[in-house]
PDB file of N, CA and C in Angstrom:
ATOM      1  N   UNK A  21       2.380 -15.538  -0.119  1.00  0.00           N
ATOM      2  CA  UNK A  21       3.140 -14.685  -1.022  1.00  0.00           C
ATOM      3  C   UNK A  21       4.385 -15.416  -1.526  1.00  0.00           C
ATOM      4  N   UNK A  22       4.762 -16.328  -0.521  1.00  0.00           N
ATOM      5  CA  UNK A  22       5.974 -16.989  -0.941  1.00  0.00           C
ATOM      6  C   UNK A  22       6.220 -17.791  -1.800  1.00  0.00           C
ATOM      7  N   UNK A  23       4.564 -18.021  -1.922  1.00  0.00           N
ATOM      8  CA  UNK A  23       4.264 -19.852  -2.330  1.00  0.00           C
ATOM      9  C   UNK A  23       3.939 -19.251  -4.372  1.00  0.00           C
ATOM     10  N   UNK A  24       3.285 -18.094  -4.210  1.00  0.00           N
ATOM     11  CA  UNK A  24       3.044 -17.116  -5.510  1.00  0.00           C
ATOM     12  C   UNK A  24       4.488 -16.743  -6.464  1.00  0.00           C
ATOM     13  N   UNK A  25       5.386 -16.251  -5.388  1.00  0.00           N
ATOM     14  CA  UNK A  25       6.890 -16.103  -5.860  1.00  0.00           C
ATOM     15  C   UNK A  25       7.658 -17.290  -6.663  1.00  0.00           C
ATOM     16  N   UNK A  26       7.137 -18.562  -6.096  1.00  0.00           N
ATOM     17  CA  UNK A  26       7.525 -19.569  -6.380  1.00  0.00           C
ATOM     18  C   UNK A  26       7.513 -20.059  -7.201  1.00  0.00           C
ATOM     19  N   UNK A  27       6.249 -19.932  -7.587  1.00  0.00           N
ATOM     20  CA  UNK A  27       5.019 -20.736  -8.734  1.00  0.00           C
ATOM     21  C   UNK A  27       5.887 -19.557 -10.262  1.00  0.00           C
ATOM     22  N   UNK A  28       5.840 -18.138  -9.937  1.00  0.00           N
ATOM     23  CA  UNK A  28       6.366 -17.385 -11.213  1.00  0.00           C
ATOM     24  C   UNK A  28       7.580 -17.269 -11.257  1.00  0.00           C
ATOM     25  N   UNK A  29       8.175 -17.676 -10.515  1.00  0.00           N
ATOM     26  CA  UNK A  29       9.430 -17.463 -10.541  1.00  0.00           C
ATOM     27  C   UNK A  29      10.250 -19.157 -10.954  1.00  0.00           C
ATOM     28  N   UNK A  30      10.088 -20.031 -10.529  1.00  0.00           N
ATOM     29  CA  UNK A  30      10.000 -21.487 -10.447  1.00  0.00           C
ATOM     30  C   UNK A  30       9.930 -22.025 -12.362  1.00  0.00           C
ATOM     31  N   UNK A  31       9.437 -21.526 -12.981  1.00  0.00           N
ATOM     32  CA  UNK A  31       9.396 -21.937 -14.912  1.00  0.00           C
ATOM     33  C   UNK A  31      10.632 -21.032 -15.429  1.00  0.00           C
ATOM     34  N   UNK A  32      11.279 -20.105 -14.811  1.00  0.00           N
ATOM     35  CA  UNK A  32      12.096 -19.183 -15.385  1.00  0.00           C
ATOM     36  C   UNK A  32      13.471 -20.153 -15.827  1.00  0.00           C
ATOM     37  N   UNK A  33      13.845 -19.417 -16.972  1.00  0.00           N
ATOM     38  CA  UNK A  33      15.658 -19.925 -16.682  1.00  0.00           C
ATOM     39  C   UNK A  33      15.944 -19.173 -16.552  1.00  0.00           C
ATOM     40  N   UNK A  34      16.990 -19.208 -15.784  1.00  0.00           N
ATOM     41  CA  UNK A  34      18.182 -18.710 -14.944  1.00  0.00           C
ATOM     42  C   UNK A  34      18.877 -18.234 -15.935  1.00  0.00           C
ATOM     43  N   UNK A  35      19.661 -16.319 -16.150  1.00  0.00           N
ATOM     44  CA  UNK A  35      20.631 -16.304 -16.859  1.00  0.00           C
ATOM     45  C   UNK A  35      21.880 -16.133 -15.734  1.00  0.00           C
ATOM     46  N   UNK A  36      23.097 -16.778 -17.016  1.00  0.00           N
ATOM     47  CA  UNK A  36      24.402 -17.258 -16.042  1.00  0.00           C
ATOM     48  C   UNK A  36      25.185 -16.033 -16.470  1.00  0.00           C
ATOM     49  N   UNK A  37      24.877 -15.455 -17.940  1.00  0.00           N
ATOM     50  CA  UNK A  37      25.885 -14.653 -18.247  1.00  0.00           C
ATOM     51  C   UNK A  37      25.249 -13.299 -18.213  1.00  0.00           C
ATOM     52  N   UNK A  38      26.226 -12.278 -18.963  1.00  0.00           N
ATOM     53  CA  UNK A  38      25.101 -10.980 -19.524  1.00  0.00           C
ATOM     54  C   UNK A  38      24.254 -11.719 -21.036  1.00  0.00           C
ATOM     55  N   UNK A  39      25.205 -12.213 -21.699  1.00  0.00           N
ATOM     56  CA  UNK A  39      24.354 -12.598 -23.178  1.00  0.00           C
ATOM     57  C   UNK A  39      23.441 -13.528 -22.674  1.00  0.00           C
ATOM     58  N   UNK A  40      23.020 -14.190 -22.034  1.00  0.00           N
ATOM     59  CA  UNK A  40      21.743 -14.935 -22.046  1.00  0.00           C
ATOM     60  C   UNK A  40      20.647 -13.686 -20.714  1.00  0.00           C
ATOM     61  N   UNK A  41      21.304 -12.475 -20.550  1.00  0.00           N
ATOM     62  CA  UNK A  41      20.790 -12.044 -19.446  1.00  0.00           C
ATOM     63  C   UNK A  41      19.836 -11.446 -20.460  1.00  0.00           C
ATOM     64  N   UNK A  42      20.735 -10.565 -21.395  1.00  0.00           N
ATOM     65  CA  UNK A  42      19.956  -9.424 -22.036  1.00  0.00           C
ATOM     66  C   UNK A  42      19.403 -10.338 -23.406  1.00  0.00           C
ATOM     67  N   UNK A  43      19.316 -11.141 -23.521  1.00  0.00           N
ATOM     68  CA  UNK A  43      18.886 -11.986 -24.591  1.00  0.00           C
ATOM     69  C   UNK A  43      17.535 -12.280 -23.988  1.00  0.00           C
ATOM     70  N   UNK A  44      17.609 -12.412 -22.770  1.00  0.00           N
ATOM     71  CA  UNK A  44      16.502 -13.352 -22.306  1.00  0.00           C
ATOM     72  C   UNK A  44      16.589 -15.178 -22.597  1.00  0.00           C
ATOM     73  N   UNK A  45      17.604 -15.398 -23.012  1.00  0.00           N
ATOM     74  CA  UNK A  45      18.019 -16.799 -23.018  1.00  0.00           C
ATOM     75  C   UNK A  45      16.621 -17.656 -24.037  1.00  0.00           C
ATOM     76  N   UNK A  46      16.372 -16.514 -24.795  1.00  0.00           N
ATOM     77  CA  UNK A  46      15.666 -17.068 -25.876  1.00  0.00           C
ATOM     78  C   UNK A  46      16.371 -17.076 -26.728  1.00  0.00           C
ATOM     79  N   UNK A  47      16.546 -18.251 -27.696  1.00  0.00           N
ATOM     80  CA  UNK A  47      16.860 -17.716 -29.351  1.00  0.00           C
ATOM     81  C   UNK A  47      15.979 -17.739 -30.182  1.00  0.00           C
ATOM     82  N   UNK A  48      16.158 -17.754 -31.854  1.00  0.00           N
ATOM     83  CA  UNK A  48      15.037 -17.732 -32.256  1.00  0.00           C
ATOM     84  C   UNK A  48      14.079 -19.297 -32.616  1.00  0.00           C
ATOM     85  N   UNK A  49      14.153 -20.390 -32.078  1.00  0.00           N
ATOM     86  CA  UNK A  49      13.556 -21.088 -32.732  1.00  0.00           C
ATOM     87  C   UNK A  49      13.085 -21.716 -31.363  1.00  0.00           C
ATOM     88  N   UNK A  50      12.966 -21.010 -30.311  1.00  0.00           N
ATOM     89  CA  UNK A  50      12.526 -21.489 -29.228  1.00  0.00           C
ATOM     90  C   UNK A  50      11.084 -22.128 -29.248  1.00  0.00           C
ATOM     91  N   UNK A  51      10.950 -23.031 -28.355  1.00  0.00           N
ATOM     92  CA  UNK A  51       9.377 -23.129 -28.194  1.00  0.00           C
ATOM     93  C   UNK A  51       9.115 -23.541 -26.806  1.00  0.00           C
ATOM     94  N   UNK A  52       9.686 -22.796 -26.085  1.00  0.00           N
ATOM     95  CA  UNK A  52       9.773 -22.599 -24.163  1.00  0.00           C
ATOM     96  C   UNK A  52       8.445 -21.575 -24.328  1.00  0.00           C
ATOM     97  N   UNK A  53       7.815 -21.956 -23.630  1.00  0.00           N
ATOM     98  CA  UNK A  53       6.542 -20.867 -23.339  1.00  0.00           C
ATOM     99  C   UNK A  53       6.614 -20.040 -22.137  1.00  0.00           C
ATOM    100  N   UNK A  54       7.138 -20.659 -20.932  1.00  0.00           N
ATOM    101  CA  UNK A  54       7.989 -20.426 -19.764  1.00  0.00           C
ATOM    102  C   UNK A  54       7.603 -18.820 -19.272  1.00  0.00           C
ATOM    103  N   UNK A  55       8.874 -17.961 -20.472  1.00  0.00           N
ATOM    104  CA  UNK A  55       8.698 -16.762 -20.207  1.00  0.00           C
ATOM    105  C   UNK A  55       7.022 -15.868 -20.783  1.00  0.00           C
ATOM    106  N   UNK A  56       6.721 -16.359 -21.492  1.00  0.00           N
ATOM    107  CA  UNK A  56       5.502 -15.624 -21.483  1.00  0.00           C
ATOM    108  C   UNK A  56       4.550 -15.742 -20.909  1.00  0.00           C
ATOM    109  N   UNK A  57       4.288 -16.753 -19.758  1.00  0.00           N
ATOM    110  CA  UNK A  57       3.761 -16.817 -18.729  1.00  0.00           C
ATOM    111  C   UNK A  57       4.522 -15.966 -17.458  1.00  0.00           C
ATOM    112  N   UNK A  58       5.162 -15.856 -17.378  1.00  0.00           N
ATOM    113  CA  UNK A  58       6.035 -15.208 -16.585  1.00  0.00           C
ATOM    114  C   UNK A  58       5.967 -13.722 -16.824  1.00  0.00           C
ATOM    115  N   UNK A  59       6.046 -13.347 -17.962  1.00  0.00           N
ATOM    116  CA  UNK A  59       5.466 -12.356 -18.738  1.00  0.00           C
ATOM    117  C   UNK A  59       4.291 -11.603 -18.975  1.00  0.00           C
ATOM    118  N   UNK A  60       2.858 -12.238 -18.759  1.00  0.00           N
ATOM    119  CA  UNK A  60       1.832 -12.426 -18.784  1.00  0.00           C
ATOM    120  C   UNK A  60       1.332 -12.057 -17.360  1.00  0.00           C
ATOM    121  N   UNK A  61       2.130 -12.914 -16.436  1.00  0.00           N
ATOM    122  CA  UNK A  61       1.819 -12.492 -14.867  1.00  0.00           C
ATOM    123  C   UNK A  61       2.159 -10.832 -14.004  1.00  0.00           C
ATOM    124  N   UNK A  62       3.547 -10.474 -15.120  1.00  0.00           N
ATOM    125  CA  UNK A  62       4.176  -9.451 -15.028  1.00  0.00           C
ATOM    126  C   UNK A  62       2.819  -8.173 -15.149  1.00  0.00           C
ATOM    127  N   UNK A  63       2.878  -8.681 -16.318  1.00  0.00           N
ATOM    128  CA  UNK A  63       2.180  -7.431 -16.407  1.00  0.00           C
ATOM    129  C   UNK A  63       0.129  -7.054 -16.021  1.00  0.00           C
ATOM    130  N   UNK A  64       0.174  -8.590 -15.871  1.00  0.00           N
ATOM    131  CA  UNK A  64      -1.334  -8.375 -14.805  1.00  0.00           C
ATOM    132  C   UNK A  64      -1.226  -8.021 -13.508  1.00  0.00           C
ATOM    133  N   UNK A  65      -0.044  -8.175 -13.042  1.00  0.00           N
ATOM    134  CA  UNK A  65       0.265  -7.684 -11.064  1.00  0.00           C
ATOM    135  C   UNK A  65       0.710  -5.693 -12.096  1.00  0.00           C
ATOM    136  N   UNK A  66       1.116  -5.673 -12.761  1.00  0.00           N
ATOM    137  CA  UNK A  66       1.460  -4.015 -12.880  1.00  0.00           C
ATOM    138  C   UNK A  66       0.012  -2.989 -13.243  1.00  0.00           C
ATOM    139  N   UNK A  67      -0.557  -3.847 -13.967  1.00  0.00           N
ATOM    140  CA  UNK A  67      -1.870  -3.224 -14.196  1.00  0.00           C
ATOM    141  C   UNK A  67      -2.380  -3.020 -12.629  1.00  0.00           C
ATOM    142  N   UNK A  68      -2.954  -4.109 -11.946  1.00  0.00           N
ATOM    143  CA  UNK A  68      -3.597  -4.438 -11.000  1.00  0.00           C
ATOM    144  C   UNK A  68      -2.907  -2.571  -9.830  1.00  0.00           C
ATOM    145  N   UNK A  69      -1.569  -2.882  -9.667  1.00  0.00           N
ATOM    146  CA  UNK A  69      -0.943  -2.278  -8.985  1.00  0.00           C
ATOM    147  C   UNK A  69      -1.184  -0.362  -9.929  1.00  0.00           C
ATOM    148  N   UNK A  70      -1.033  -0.489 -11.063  1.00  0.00           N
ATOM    149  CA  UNK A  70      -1.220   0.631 -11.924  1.00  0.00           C
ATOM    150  C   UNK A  70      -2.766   1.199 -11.670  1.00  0.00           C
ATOM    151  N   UNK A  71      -3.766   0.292 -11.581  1.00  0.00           N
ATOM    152  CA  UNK A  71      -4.811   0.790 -11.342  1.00  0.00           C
ATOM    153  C   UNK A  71      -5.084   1.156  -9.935  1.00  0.00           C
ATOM    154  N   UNK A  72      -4.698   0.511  -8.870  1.00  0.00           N
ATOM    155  CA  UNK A  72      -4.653   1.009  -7.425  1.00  0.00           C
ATOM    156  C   UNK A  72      -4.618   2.472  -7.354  1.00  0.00           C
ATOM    157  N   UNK A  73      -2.948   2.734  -7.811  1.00  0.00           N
ATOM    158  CA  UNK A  73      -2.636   4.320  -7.647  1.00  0.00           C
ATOM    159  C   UNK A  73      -3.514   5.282  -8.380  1.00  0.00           C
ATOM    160  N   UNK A  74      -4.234   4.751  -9.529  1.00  0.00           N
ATOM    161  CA  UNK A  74      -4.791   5.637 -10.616  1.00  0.00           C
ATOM    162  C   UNK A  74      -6.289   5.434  -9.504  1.00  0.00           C
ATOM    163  N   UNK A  75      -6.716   5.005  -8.811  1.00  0.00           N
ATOM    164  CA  UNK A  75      -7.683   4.824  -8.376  1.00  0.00           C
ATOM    165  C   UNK A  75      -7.748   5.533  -6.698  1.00  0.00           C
ATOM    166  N   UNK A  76      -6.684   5.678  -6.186  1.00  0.00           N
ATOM    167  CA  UNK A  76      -6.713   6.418  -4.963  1.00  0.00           C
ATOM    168  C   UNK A  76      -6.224   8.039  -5.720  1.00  0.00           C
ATOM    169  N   UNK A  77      -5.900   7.964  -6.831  1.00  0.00           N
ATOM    170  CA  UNK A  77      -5.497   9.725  -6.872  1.00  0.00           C
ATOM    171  C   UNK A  77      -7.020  10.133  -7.503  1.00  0.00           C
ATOM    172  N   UNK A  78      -7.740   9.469  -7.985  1.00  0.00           N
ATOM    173  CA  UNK A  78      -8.747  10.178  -8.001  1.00  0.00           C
ATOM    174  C   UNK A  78      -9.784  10.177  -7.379  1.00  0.00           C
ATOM    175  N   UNK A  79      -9.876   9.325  -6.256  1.00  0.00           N
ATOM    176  CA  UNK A  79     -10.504   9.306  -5.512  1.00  0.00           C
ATOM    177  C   UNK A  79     -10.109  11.072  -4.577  1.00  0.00           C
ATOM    178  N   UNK A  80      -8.652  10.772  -4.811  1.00  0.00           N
ATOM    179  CA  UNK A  80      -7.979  12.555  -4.010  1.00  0.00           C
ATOM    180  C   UNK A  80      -8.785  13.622  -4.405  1.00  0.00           C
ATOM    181  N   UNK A  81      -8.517  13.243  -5.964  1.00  0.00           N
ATOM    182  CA  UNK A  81      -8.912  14.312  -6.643  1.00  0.00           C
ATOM    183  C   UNK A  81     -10.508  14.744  -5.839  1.00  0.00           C
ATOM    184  N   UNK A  82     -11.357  13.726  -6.515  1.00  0.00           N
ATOM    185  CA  UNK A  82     -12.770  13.974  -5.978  1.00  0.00           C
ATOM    186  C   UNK A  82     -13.166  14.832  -4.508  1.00  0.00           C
ATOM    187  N   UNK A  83     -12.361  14.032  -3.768  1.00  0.00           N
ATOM    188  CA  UNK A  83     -12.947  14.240  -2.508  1.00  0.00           C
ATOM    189  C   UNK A  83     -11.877  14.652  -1.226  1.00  0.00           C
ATOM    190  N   UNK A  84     -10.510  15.144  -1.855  1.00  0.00           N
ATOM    191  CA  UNK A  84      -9.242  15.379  -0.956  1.00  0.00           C
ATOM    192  C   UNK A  84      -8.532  14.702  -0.365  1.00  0.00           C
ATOM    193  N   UNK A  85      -8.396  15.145   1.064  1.00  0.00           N
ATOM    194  CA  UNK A  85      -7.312  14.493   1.418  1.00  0.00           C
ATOM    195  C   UNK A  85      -8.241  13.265   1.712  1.00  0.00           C
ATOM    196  N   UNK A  86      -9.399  13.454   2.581  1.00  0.00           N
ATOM    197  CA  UNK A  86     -10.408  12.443   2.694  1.00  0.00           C
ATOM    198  C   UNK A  86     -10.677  11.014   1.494  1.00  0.00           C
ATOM    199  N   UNK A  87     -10.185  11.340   0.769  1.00  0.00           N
ATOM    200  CA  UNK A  87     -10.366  10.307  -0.640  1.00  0.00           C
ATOM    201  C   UNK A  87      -9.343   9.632  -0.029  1.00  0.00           C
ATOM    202  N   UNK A  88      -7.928  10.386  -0.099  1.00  0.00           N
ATOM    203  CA  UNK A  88      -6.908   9.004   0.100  1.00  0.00           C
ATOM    204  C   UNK A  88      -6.786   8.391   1.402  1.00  0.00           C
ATOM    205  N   UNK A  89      -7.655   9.164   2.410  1.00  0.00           N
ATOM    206  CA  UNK A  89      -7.509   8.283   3.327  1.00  0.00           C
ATOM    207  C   UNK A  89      -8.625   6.956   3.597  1.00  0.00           C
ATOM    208  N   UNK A  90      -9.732   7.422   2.689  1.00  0.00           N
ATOM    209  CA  UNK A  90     -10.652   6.134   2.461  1.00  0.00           C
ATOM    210  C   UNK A  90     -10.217   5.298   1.586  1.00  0.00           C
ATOM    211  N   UNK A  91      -9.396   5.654   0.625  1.00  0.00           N
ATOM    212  CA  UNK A  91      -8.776   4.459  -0.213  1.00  0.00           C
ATOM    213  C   UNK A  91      -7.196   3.675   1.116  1.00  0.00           C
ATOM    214  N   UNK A  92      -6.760   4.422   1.725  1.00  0.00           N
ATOM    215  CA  UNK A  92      -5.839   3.810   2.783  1.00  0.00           C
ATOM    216  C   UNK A  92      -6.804   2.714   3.482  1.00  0.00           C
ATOM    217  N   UNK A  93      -7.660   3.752   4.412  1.00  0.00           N
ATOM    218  CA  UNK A  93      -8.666   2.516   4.587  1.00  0.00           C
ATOM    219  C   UNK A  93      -8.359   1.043   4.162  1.00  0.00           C
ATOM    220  N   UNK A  94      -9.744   1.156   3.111  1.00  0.00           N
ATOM    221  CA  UNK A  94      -9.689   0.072   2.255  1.00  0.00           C
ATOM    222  C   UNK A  94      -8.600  -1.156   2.375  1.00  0.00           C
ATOM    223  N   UNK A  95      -7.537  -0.421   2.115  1.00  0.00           N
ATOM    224  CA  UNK A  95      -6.507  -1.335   1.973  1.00  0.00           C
ATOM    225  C   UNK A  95      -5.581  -1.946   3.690  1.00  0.00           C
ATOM    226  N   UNK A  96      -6.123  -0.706   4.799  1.00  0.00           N
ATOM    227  CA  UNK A  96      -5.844  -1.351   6.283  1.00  0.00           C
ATOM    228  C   UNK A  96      -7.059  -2.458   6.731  1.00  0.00           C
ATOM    229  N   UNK A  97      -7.779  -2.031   5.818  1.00  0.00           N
ATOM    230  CA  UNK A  97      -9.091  -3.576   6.137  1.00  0.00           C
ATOM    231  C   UNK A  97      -8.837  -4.927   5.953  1.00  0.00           C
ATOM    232  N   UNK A  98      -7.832  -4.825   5.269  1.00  0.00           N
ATOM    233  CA  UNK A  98      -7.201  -6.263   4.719  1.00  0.00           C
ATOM    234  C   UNK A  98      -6.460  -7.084   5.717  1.00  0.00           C
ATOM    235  N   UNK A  99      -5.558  -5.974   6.617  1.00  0.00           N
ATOM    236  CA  UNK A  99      -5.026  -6.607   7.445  1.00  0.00           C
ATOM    237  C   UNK A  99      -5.842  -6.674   8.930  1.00  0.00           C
ATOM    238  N   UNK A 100      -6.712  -5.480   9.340  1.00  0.00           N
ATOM    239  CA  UNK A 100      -7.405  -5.719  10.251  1.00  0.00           C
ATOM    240  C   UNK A 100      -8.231  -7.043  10.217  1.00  0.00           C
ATOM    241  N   UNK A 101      -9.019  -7.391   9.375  1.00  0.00           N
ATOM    242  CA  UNK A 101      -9.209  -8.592   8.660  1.00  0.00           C
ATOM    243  C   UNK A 101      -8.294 -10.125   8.322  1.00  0.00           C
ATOM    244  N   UNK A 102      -7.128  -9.865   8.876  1.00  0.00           N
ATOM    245  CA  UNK A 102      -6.246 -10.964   9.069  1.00  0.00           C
ATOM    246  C   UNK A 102      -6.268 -11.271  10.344  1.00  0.00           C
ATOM    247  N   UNK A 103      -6.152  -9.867  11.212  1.00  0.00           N
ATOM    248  CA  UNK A 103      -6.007 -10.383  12.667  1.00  0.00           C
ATOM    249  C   UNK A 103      -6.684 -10.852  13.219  1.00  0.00           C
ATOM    250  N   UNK A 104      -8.058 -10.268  12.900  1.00  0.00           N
ATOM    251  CA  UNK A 104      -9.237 -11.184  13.291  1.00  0.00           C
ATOM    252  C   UNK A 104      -9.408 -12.820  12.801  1.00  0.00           C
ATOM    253  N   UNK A 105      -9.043 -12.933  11.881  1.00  0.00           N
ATOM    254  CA  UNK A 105      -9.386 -14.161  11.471  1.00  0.00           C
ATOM    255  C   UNK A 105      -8.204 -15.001  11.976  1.00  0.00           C
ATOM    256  N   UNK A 106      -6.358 -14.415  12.329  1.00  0.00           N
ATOM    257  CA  UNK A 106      -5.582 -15.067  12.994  1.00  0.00           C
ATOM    258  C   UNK A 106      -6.174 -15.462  14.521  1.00  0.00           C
ATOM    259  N   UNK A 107      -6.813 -14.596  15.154  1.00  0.00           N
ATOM    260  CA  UNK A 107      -7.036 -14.573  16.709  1.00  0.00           C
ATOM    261  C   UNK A 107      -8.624 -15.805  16.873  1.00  0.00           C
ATOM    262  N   UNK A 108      -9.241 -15.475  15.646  1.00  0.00           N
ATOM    263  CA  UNK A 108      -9.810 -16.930  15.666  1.00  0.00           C
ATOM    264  C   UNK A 108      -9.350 -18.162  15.912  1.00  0.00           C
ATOM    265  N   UNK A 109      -8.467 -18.354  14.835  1.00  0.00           N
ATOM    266  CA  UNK A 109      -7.662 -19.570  14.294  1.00  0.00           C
ATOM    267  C   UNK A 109      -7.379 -19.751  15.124  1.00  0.00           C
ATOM    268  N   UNK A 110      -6.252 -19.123  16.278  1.00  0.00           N
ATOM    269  CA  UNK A 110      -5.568 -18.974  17.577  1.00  0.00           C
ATOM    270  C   UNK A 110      -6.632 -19.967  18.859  1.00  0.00           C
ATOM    271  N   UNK A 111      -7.985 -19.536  18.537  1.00  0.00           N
ATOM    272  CA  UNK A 111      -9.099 -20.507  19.546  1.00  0.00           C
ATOM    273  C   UNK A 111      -9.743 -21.010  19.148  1.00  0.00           C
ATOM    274  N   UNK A 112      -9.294 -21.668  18.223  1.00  0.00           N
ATOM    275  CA  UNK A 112     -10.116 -23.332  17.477  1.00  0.00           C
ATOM    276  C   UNK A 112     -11.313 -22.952  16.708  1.00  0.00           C
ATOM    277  N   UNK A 113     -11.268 -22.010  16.028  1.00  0.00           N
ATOM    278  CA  UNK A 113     -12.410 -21.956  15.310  1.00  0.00           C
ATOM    279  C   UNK A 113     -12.321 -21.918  13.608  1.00  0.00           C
ATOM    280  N   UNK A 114     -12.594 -22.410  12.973  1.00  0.00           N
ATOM    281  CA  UNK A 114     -12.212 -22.480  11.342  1.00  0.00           C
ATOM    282  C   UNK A 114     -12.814 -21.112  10.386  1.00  0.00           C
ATOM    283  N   UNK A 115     -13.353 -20.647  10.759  1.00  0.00           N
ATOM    284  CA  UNK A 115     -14.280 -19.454  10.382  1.00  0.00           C
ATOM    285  C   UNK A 115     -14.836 -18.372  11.662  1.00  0.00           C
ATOM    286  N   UNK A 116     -15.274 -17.608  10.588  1.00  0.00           N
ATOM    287  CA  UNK A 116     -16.118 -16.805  11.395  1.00  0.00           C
ATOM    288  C   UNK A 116     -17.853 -17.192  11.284  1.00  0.00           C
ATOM    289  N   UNK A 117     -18.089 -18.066  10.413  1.00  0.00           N
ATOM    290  CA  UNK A 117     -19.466 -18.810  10.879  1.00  0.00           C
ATOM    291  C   UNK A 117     -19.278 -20.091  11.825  1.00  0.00           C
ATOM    292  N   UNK A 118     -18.214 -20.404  11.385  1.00  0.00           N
ATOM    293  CA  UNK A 118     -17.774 -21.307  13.012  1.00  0.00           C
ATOM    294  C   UNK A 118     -18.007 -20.770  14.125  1.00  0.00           C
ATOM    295  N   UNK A 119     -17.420 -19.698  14.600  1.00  0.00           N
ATOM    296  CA  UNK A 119     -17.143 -19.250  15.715  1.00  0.00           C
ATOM    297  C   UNK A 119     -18.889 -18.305  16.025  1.00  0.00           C
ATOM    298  N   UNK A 120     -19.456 -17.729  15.344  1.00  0.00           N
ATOM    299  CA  UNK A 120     -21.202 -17.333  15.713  1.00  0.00           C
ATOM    300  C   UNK A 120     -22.072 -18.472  15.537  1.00  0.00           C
ATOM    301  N   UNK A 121     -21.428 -19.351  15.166  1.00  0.00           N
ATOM    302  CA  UNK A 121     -22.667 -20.374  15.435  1.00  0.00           C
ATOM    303  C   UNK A 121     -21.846 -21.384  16.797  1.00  0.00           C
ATOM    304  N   UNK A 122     -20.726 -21.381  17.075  1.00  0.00           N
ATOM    305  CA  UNK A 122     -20.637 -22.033  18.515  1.00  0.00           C
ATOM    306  C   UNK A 122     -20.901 -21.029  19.466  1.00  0.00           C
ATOM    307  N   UNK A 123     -20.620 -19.504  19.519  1.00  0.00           N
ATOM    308  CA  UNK A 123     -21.087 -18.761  20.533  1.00  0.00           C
ATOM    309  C   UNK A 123     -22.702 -18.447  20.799  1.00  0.00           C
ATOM    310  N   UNK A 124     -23.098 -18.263  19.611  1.00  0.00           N
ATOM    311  CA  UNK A 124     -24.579 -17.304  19.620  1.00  0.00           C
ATOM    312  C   UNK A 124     -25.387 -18.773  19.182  1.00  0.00           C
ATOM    313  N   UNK A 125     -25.695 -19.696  18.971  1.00  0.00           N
ATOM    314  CA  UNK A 125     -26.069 -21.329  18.327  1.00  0.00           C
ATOM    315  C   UNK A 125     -26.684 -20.598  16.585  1.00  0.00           C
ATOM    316  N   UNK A 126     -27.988 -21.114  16.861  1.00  0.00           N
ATOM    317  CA  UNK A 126     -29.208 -20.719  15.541  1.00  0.00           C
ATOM    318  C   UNK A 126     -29.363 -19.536  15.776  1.00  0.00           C
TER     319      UNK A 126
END
């Protein structure tokens, strides 16, 4: 996540004042592309995130309280799914086909 922060955040300029804040430290004859990548990323993480919520409320809708807790789910699988794969890592194994093919062989 840090390394993601970096990468979009890392092409930006820096504003020093308010006028280059609320300007966006563009003028007009710029040809910095910078921010519209930056821009671009903005608003694909808001969609992404916009569709989540639009996607667990109707899941509510459909099916109640039960909807949002299968869309919670979903999204605690991600990390249950880390730990497992940390507690691997933890005993030398690079995968999880690593680790069933040194326990269980063919």
């Amino acid at each position: 996540l840090t390394l993601i922060a970096w990468l979009l955040i890392g092409p930006c300029n820096i504003a020093t004042n308010a006028k280059t804040f609320f300007k966006a430290d563009i003028d007009d004859r710029a040809t910095d592309s910078s921010s519209m990548f930056v821009l671009g990323s903005s608003a694909m993480m808001s969609w992404v995130f916009a569709k989540s919520i639009n996607n667990a409320s109707v899941l509510s809708a459909k099916y109640g309280i039960v909807g949002g807790f299968g869309y919670c789910a979903w999204y605690l699988s991600f990390v249950g799914s880390s730990v497992v794969i940390y507690r691997l890592r933890l005993k030398g194994y690079f995968s999880l086909p690593h680790m069933i093919f040194d326990r269980y062989g063919r």
